[in-house]
């Protein structure tokens, strides 16, 4: 082996790639060196290791990044491993994830680490997909060169330049070869980064593919605009930052506070379970509830209890939406009178006393086996419970795409789904 004093072995920069094969084999001054042990003529190994060799154990280095004498100490690895959550695409199951697990076992067998599995949890996210379009000559056409028209209950596609009709193909993973990609820079330039983030997170569960559409992006953009307007309206009636709560709350103020803490509880639970689309759906409902509450205000200035409730609600709304739309959230946070960053503000905590009798937990069974548990308002109607139950990832997986035969709700006790 190369002595540690001679490490790292640096690759030459004056290599030529104009011929096939390994350029290091043709670099005589780098390849031919004296033996570090006896000084006799020797030859360096010219085969280099794939980058997967490095990326397959980076989690161990992250546990001890400043160690200058070893990749990582056994004490640091014992403290930090296994990694709580691994998030990757489906291709990782046969590439990086598999290699990382091999390396973990090798480190265990060699005494460098005590764990056999480097990751405690695995979450496989979906991909962003898009329709494909093909011209009459068989050439693929990019989405920005296509004009879609609705006609006779269907959709037809034409080239933007001219009236040449083109074929609408299946929805597939974005790829340069089929030109069904959307440039992120164009999206950010048209709608802003927050809109792109919000749409991708809200369109479908994160373990499923997201079908990119301009209509969906426009819908997300409208909500971002609405969020900004709503924050301004709340700021005009809310109590000052840091205001103390009054001794009592009347009906409207209490309703606003209950909506706030119900939203905190539901959005927090969904984010913890990586159900970002459900969290955003709850935040949208919360925005609707606050709009209704503002419309119900009949006197100005508003009473102290309602002003406090609006302050609490506005601050909670922005903190809940900040992970999805961080840029507009910071603007809203400042507009509400805060001096620091919302990114540095503590996550809101739901008050159990305001959730009492408000929320109930219902187990959801599919063909007699429990597959999920949902948190709903105690007075939620059957349709609301039905939508929430059928939207759960565990329920969707258990249904396996089969049609729903029967939905049975035992009020305040259990939900049964029959397929």
XYZ file of C-alpha atoms in Angstrom:
419
model
C 0.000 0.000 0.000
C 1.006 3.618 -0.485
C 2.506 5.064 2.731
C 0.224 7.490 4.509
C 2.861 10.209 4.152
C 2.432 9.988 0.348
C -1.360 10.343 0.436
C -3.334 11.621 -1.288
C -2.099 10.370 -4.651
C -3.041 13.206 -6.970
C -4.061 12.483 -10.537
C -2.251 14.378 -13.292
C -3.961 17.299 -14.975
C -2.069 17.091 -18.293
C -3.878 13.986 -19.577
C -5.206 13.489 -23.092
C -8.650 12.091 -23.875
C -8.238 12.040 -27.652
C -7.763 8.253 -27.717
C -9.922 5.430 -26.390
C -8.872 3.674 -23.192
C -7.522 4.796 -19.837
C -5.447 8.007 -20.249
C -3.404 7.144 -17.136
C -1.931 4.149 -18.979
C -0.428 6.604 -21.497
C 0.939 9.025 -18.888
C 4.448 7.631 -18.382
C 5.701 10.127 -15.785
C 2.720 9.515 -13.515
C 2.489 5.763 -14.025
C 6.183 4.945 -13.606
C 7.521 5.851 -10.150
C 10.074 4.482 -7.651
C 8.795 1.877 -5.188
C 8.147 3.645 -1.841
C 9.672 0.669 0.027
C 12.845 -0.283 -1.881
C 13.267 2.492 -4.439
C 13.265 0.100 -7.417
C 11.318 1.029 -10.581
C 7.593 0.407 -10.035
C 4.272 1.063 -11.712
C 1.262 2.749 -10.150
C -2.162 1.169 -10.397
C -4.002 3.043 -13.157
C -7.521 1.772 -12.475
C -9.508 4.342 -10.480
C -12.496 3.558 -8.300
C -16.035 4.548 -9.248
C -17.606 7.488 -7.425
C -20.053 5.044 -5.831
C -17.144 3.870 -3.674
C -17.126 7.297 -2.022
C -20.875 7.888 -1.920
C -21.523 4.461 -0.418
C -20.070 5.408 2.977
C -20.532 9.188 3.168
C -23.102 8.759 5.949
C -20.285 7.437 8.142
C -18.054 10.429 7.373
C -20.919 12.838 8.147
C -20.961 11.360 11.650
C -17.357 12.469 12.227
C -16.494 15.077 9.553
C -13.548 16.717 11.325
C -11.634 13.537 12.126
C -8.159 13.922 10.600
C -6.792 10.509 11.609
C -9.539 8.143 10.416
C -12.671 8.132 8.230
C -14.772 8.075 11.417
C -14.350 6.933 14.977
C -16.280 3.970 16.347
C -17.650 6.232 19.104
C -19.079 8.744 16.614
C -20.635 5.982 14.517
C -22.190 4.395 17.599
C -23.730 7.730 18.515
C -25.089 8.772 15.105
C -25.895 5.600 13.178
C -28.187 4.380 11.835
C -29.442 7.360 9.842
C -33.087 7.975 10.773
C -34.488 8.449 7.290
C -33.266 7.601 3.789
C -35.147 9.332 0.971
C -34.386 8.404 -2.624
C -35.814 7.448 -5.985
C -36.793 3.903 -6.904
C -33.510 3.486 -8.791
C -31.645 3.613 -5.474
C -33.016 0.205 -4.508
C -30.520 -1.434 -6.895
C -27.802 1.225 -6.825
C -26.793 3.552 -3.992
C -28.980 2.029 -1.291
C -27.724 -1.457 -2.042
C -24.068 -0.394 -2.142
C -24.419 1.547 1.120
C -25.799 -1.509 2.859
C -22.878 -3.622 1.588
C -20.411 -1.065 2.935
C -22.160 -0.983 6.323
C -21.769 -4.738 6.628
C -18.126 -4.530 5.613
C -17.498 -1.850 8.239
C -19.236 -3.990 10.823
C -17.221 -7.084 9.927
C -13.964 -5.111 10.000
C -14.769 -3.630 13.408
C -15.184 -0.037 12.208
C -18.912 0.203 12.983
C -21.414 -1.633 15.132
C -24.478 -1.461 12.843
C -25.344 -3.767 9.967
C -28.041 -1.522 8.479
C -27.030 2.102 7.870
C -30.591 3.478 7.534
C -33.494 3.018 9.938
C -36.219 4.116 7.525
C -36.648 4.173 3.743
C -38.949 6.482 1.798
C -39.065 6.234 -1.989
C -40.330 9.412 -3.622
C -42.051 9.633 -6.971
C -40.890 11.523 -10.029
C -42.131 14.558 -11.931
C -43.689 13.335 -15.180
C -45.163 15.032 -18.237
C -47.114 14.275 -21.398
C -45.135 13.434 -24.506
C -45.774 14.988 -27.913
C -44.760 13.709 -31.342
C -44.793 15.417 -34.729
C -46.051 13.647 -37.888
C -42.450 12.906 -38.909
C -41.883 11.015 -35.652
C -39.777 13.705 -33.979
C -40.402 14.459 -30.312
C -41.719 17.944 -29.555
C -41.015 19.960 -26.379
C -44.001 21.197 -24.281
C -43.150 24.849 -24.894
C -43.546 24.267 -28.644
C -47.055 22.844 -28.199
C -50.461 24.543 -28.151
C -53.287 22.539 -26.551
C -56.898 23.113 -27.616
C -60.040 21.621 -26.112
C -62.520 20.429 -28.707
C -65.570 18.153 -28.641
C -64.833 17.094 -25.077
C -61.262 16.112 -25.917
C -57.827 17.661 -26.285
C -55.829 18.276 -29.454
C -52.229 19.439 -29.760
C -50.712 21.699 -32.395
C -47.307 23.220 -33.010
C -47.128 26.770 -31.673
C -45.713 27.955 -34.983
C -48.427 26.977 -37.459
C -51.422 24.675 -37.408
C -49.659 21.324 -37.745
C -51.451 18.836 -35.499
C -49.209 16.589 -33.429
C -49.868 13.473 -31.401
C -50.384 13.482 -27.636
C -48.485 10.545 -26.189
C -48.467 8.892 -22.765
C -47.372 10.601 -19.563
C -43.789 9.532 -18.880
C -40.781 10.333 -16.734
C -39.202 13.564 -17.914
C -36.299 12.871 -20.241
C -34.240 14.914 -22.656
C -34.540 12.241 -25.333
C -38.334 12.616 -25.484
C -38.198 16.383 -24.877
C -40.972 16.213 -22.258
C -38.981 18.283 -19.778
C -39.849 21.584 -18.149
C -36.915 23.882 -17.407
C -36.921 24.842 -13.693
C -35.453 28.232 -14.602
C -38.474 28.946 -16.814
C -40.845 27.934 -14.009
C -39.065 30.146 -11.488
C -38.979 33.044 -13.955
C -42.715 32.731 -14.654
C -44.130 31.880 -11.220
C -41.328 32.050 -8.636
C -39.571 29.277 -6.715
C -42.273 29.119 -4.038
C -44.942 28.278 -6.595
C -42.850 25.467 -8.069
C -42.199 24.003 -4.606
C -45.849 24.303 -3.552
C -47.192 22.641 -6.694
C -44.807 19.680 -6.592
C -45.555 19.080 -2.897
C -49.323 19.576 -3.062
C -50.251 17.814 -6.290
C -49.935 14.226 -5.052
C -48.474 12.112 -2.211
C -44.654 12.289 -2.285
C -44.310 8.577 -3.017
C -46.262 8.961 -6.272
C -45.411 10.648 -9.530
C -46.345 14.301 -10.014
C -47.903 15.104 -13.372
C -46.616 18.537 -14.262
C -49.223 20.862 -15.750
C -49.372 24.604 -16.299
C -52.855 24.613 -14.799
C -51.573 23.107 -11.575
C -48.702 25.589 -11.390
C -51.123 28.466 -11.950
C -53.330 27.169 -9.131
C -50.349 27.078 -6.769
C -49.378 30.597 -7.868
C -52.870 31.885 -7.091
C -52.676 30.435 -3.576
C -49.304 32.122 -2.989
C -50.868 35.454 -4.022
C -53.850 34.778 -1.808
C -51.566 33.981 1.127
C -49.911 37.369 0.761
C -53.253 39.200 0.638
C -54.655 37.239 3.587
C -51.602 38.049 5.683
C -52.115 41.750 4.990
C -55.787 41.567 5.998
C -54.957 39.689 9.187
C -52.201 42.129 10.053
C -54.694 45.029 10.065
C -56.885 43.451 12.759
C -54.384 41.325 14.705
C -53.010 42.249 18.109
C -49.378 43.406 18.278
C -46.569 40.847 18.313
C -46.179 39.415 21.819
C -49.622 40.522 23.051
C -50.877 38.757 26.181
C -54.056 36.658 25.880
C -57.223 38.127 27.401
C -59.007 36.423 30.282
C -61.877 35.104 28.134
C -62.752 34.426 24.498
C -66.152 34.846 22.889
C -67.628 32.629 20.171
C -65.874 33.961 17.037
C -62.497 34.317 18.748
C -62.807 30.824 20.205
C -63.738 29.409 16.790
C -60.640 31.044 15.232
C -58.395 29.657 17.981
C -59.830 26.152 17.584
C -59.309 26.296 13.816
C -55.721 27.442 14.424
C -54.820 24.639 16.818
C -56.672 22.023 14.779
C -54.612 23.092 11.765
C -51.373 22.980 13.758
C -52.149 19.444 14.960
C -53.169 18.070 11.569
C -50.481 19.795 9.488
C -47.755 18.790 11.960
C -48.856 15.163 11.961
C -48.947 15.035 8.162
C -45.508 16.622 7.816
C -44.054 14.143 10.334
C -45.444 11.318 8.185
C -44.122 12.940 4.978
C -47.689 13.514 3.728
C -46.922 17.007 2.495
C -49.892 17.128 0.133
C -52.279 16.482 3.046
C -50.512 19.121 5.141
C -50.932 21.688 2.367
C -54.592 20.721 1.953
C -55.123 21.437 5.665
C -53.314 24.783 5.344
C -55.589 25.725 2.432
C -58.632 24.856 4.561
C -57.193 26.954 7.367
C -56.848 29.913 4.981
C -60.520 29.467 4.009
C -61.550 29.416 7.681
C -59.619 32.611 8.387
C -61.163 34.324 5.367
C -64.630 33.395 6.636
C -63.743 34.687 10.099
C -62.567 38.020 8.660
C -65.826 38.299 6.702
C -67.748 37.782 9.951
C -66.135 40.788 11.655
C -68.817 43.412 12.217
C -67.042 46.024 14.344
C -63.770 47.934 14.189
C -61.512 47.994 15.997
C -62.051 44.319 16.706
C -62.408 43.180 20.334
C -59.223 42.263 22.185
C -60.028 38.549 22.274
C -60.567 38.403 18.512
C -57.453 40.505 17.839
C -55.392 38.030 19.876
C -56.974 35.089 18.030
C -56.144 36.642 14.661
C -52.539 37.295 15.753
C -52.151 33.694 16.877
C -53.754 32.435 13.672
C -51.670 34.613 11.335
C -48.402 33.633 13.001
C -49.334 29.948 12.935
C -50.405 30.082 9.275
C -47.075 31.506 8.155
C -45.014 29.122 10.281
C -46.960 26.145 8.895
C -46.529 27.158 5.267
C -42.901 28.294 5.589
C -41.310 24.895 4.783
C -43.201 24.788 1.479
C -43.002 28.467 0.470
C -40.030 29.893 2.391
C -39.541 33.093 0.405
C -43.065 34.505 0.577
C -43.317 33.231 4.166
C -40.409 35.453 5.188
C -42.072 38.445 3.525
C -45.358 37.690 5.281
C -43.584 37.187 8.610
C -41.942 40.601 8.341
C -45.227 42.165 7.221
C -46.848 40.815 10.390
C -44.360 42.835 12.450
C -41.738 40.232 13.347
C -38.081 41.267 13.446
C -36.384 37.893 13.039
C -36.771 35.159 10.431
C -39.664 32.715 10.414
C -37.059 30.043 9.592
C -35.656 30.623 13.074
C -39.017 30.749 14.835
C -40.090 27.691 16.858
C -42.597 25.330 15.300
C -46.113 26.027 16.652
C -47.524 23.638 19.235
C -51.207 22.729 19.413
C -52.967 23.444 22.710
C -54.622 20.175 23.843
C -57.362 22.092 25.639
C -58.471 23.614 22.328
C -58.416 20.211 20.653
C -60.484 18.510 23.320
C -63.696 17.205 21.806
C -62.569 18.770 18.556
C -60.517 15.931 17.101
C -60.915 12.174 17.259
C -58.685 9.390 15.968
C -60.286 6.697 13.817
C -58.604 3.450 12.732
C -59.111 2.591 9.058
C -59.400 -1.041 7.996
C -59.230 -2.445 4.480
C -60.915 -5.843 4.139
C -60.696 -6.315 7.893
C -57.036 -5.334 8.422
C -55.969 -2.024 9.945
C -54.045 0.015 7.387
C -54.092 3.573 8.728
C -55.345 5.946 11.396
C -56.854 9.348 10.704
C -57.387 12.455 12.822
C -60.695 14.206 12.087
C -63.054 16.671 13.740
C -65.421 14.940 16.146
C -68.393 16.290 14.172
C -66.951 15.567 10.702
C -69.529 14.258 8.235
C -69.195 10.914 6.482
C -68.028 12.424 3.192
C -65.154 14.259 4.921
C -64.100 11.093 6.751
C -64.391 9.099 3.536
C -62.069 11.452 1.636
C -59.506 11.486 4.448
C -59.561 7.701 4.864
C -59.238 6.910 1.161
C -56.382 9.409 0.790
C -54.119 7.558 3.242
C -51.058 5.936 1.686
C -51.564 2.662 3.575
C -55.168 2.448 2.414
C -54.202 3.166 -1.195
C -51.543 0.456 -1.134
C -53.937 -2.081 0.397
C -56.614 -1.305 -2.215
C -54.089 -2.071 -5.009
C -56.113 -0.063 -7.496
C -59.235 -2.188 -6.972
C -62.645 -0.474 -7.011
C -64.327 0.426 -3.732
C -67.235 -1.918 -3.029
C -68.387 -0.593 0.313
C -67.503 2.158 2.791
C -68.659 1.496 6.337
C -68.376 4.148 9.058
C -69.048 3.295 12.678
C -69.405 6.847 14.081
C -66.548 7.905 16.378
C -65.170 4.346 16.421
C -63.835 2.852 13.189
C -63.805 3.019 9.375
C -64.068 -0.088 7.209
C -63.166 -0.086 3.514
C -64.201 -3.084 1.429
C -62.677 -3.735 -2.014
